[in-house]
mmCIF file of C-alpha atoms in Angstrom:
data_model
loop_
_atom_site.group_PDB
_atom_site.id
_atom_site.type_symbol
_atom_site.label_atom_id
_atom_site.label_comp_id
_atom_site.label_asym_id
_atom_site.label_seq_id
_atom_site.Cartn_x
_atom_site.Cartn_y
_atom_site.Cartn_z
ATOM 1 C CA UNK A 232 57.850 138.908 114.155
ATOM 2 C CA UNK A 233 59.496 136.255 115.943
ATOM 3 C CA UNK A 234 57.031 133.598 114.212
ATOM 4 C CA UNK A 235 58.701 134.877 111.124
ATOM 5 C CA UNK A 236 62.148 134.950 112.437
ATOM 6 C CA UNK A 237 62.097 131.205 113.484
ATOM 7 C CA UNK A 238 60.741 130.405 110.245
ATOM 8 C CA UNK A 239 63.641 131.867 108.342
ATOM 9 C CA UNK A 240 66.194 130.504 110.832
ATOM 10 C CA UNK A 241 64.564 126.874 110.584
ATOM 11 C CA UNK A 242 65.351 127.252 106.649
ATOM 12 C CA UNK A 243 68.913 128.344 106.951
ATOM 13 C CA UNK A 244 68.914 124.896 109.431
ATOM 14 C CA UNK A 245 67.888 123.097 106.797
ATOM 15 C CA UNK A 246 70.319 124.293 104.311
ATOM 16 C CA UNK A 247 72.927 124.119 106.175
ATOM 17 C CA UNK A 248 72.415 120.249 107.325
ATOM 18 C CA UNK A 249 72.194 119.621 103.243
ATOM 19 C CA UNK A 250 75.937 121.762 102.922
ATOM 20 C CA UNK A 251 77.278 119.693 105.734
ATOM 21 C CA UNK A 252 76.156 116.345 103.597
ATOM 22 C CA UNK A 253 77.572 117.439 100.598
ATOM 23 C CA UNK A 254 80.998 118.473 102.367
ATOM 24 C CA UNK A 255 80.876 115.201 103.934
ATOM 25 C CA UNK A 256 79.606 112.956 101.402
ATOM 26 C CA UNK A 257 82.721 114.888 99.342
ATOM 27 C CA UNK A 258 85.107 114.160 101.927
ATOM 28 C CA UNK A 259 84.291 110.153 101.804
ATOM 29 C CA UNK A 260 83.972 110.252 97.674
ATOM 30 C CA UNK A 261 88.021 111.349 98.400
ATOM 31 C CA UNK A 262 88.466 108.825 100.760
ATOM 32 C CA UNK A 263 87.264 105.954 98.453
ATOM 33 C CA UNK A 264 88.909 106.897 95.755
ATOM 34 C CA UNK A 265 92.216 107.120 97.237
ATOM 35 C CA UNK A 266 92.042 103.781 98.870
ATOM 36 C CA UNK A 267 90.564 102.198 95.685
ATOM 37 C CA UNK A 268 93.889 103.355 94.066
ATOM 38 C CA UNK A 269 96.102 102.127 96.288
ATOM 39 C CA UNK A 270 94.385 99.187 96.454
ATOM 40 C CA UNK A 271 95.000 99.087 92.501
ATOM 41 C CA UNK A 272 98.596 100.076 93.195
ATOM 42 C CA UNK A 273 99.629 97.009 95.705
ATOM 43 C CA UNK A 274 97.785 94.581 93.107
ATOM 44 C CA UNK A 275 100.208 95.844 90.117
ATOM 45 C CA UNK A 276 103.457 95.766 92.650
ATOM 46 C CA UNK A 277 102.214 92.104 93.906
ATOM 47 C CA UNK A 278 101.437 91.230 89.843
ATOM 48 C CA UNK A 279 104.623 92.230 88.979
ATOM 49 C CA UNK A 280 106.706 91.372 92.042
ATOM 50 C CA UNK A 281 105.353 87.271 90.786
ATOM 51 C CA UNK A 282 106.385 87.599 87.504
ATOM 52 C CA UNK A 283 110.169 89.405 88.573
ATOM 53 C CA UNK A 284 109.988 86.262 90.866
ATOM 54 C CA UNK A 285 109.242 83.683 87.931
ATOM 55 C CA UNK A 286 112.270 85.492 85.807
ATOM 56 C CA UNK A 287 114.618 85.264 88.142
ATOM 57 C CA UNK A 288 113.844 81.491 89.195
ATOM 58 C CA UNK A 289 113.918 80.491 85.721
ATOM 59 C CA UNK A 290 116.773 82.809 84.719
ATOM 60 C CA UNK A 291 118.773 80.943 87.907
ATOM 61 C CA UNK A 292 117.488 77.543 86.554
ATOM 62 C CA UNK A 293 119.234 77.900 83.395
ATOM 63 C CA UNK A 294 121.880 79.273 84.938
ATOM 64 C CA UNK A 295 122.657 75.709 87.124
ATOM 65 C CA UNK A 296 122.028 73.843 83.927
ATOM 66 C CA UNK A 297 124.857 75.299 82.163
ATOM 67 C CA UNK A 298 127.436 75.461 85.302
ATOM 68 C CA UNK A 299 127.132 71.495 84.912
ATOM 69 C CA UNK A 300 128.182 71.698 80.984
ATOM 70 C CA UNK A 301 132.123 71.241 79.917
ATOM 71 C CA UNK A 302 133.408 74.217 77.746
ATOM 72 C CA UNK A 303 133.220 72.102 74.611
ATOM 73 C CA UNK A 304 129.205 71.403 75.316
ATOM 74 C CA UNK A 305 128.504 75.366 76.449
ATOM 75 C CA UNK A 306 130.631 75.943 72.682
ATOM 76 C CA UNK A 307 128.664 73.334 70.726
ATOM 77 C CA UNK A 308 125.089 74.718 72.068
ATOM 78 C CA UNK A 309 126.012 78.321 71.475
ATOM 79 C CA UNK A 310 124.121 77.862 68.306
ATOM 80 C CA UNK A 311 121.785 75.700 69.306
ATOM 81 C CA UNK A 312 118.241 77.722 69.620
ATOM 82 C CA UNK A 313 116.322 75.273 71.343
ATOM 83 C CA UNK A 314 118.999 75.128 74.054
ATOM 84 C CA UNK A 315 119.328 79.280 73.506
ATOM 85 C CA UNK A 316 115.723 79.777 74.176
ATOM 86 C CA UNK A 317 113.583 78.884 77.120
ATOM 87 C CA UNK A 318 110.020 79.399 78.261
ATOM 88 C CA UNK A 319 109.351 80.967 81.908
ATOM 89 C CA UNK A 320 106.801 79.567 83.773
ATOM 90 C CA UNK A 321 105.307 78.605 87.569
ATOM 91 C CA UNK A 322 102.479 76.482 88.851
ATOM 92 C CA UNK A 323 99.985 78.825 90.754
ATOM 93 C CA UNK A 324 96.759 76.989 92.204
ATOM 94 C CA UNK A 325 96.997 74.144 89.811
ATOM 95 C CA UNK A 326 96.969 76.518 86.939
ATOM 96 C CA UNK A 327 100.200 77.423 84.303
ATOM 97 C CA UNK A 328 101.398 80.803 84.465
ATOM 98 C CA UNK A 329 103.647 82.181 81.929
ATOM 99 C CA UNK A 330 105.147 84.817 81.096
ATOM 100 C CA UNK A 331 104.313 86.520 77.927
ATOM 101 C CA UNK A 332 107.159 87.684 75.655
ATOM 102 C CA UNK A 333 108.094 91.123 74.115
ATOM 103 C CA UNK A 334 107.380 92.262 70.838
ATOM 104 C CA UNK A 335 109.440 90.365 68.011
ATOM 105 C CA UNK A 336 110.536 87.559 70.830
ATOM 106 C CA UNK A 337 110.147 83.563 70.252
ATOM 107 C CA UNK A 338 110.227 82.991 74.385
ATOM 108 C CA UNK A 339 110.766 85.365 77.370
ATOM 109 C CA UNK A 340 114.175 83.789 77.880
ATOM 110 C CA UNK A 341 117.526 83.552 76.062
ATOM 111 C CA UNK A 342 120.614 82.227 76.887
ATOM 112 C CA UNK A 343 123.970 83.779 75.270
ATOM 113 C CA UNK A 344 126.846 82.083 75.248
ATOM 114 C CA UNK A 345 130.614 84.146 73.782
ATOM 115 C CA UNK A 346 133.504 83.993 74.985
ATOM 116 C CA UNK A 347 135.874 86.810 76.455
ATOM 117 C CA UNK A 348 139.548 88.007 77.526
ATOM 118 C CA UNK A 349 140.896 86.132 74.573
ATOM 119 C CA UNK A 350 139.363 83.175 74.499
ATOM 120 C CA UNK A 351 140.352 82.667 78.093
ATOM 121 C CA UNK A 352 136.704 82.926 79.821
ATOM 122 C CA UNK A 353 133.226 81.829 78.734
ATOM 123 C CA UNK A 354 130.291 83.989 79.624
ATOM 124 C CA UNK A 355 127.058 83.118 79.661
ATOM 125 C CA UNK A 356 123.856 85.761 79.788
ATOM 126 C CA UNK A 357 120.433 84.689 81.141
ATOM 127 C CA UNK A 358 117.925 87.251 80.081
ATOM 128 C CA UNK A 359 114.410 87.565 80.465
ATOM 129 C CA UNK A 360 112.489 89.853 78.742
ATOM 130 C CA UNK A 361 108.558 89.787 79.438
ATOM 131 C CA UNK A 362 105.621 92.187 78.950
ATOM 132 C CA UNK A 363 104.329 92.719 82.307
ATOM 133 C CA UNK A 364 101.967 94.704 84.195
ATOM 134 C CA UNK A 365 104.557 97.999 84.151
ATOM 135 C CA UNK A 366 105.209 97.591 80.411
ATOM 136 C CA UNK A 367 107.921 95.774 78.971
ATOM 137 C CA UNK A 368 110.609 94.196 81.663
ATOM 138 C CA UNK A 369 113.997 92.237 81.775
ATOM 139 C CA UNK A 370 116.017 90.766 84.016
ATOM 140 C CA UNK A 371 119.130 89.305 83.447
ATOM 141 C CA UNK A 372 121.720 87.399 85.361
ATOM 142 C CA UNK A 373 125.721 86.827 84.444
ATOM 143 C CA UNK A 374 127.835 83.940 84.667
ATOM 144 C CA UNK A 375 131.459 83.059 83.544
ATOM 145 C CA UNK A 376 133.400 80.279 83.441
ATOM 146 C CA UNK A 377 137.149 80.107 83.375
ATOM 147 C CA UNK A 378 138.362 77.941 80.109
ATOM 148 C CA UNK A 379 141.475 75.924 81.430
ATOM 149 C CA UNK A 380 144.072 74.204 78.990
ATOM 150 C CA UNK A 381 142.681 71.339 77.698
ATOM 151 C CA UNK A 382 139.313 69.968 75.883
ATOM 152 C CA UNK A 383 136.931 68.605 78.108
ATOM 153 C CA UNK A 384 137.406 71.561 80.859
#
């Protein structure tokens, strides 16, 4: 009897080692995954955190351009699409990045130039629209201008 005893309790050893693996081999299989998708997760945030970055160095690029422009220039490129319009892109490692632009766009960037409070202010709209990692993004920044008596203000 007890030959038979050990016997049956060396089995139930066995199976139970084999229960413990596949509750721990389960555990890790959860562990993996979840790193592997937040290691996923902080790729996409740094992806898109460059190309926010890219959009709003351009976006402030155009933006210094134009503060250097009288009122008569910003009026006479308002229509102007090759001023209007503007590319967004960085040097990364010797390569070009770019950004890519949304459905039914020409570039990622466009200026806007109107004016506002009767005539009396010019505003100007840098906007930056972009498919990115997250779907489609934009990013715009304002400026105005004060239009003073006289033409070459």
């Amino acid at each position: 009897r007890s030959t038979l005893y050990k016997r049956r309790r060396h089995r139930f050893r066995r199976s139970l080692s084999l229960l413990e693996t596949i509750v721990g081999m389960s555990l890790l299989l959860v562990a993996l995954i979840g790193t592997a998708s937040l290691i996923t997760s902080v790729q996409r945030t740094n992806i898109y955190s460059n190309e926010l970055d890219m959009a709003v160095n351009s976006a402030s690029e155009q933006i210094e351009i134009i503060k250097t422009l009288t009122v008569v220039e910003l009026v006479a490129k308002q229509n102007d699409s090759t001023f209007t319009n503007f590319e967004v892109s960085r040097v990364v490692n010797g390569q070009i990045r770019s950004l890519t632009p949304v459905a039914g766009a020409t570039s990622p960037g466009v200026i806007k130039i109107d004016g506002v409070a009767g005539g009396k202010m010019i505003r100007v709209t840098a906007t930056v629209r972009w498919k990115s990692i997250v779907g489609d993004s934009q990013f715009q920044m304002l400026w105005a201008r004060e239009v003073l008596d006289g033409p070459a203000n």
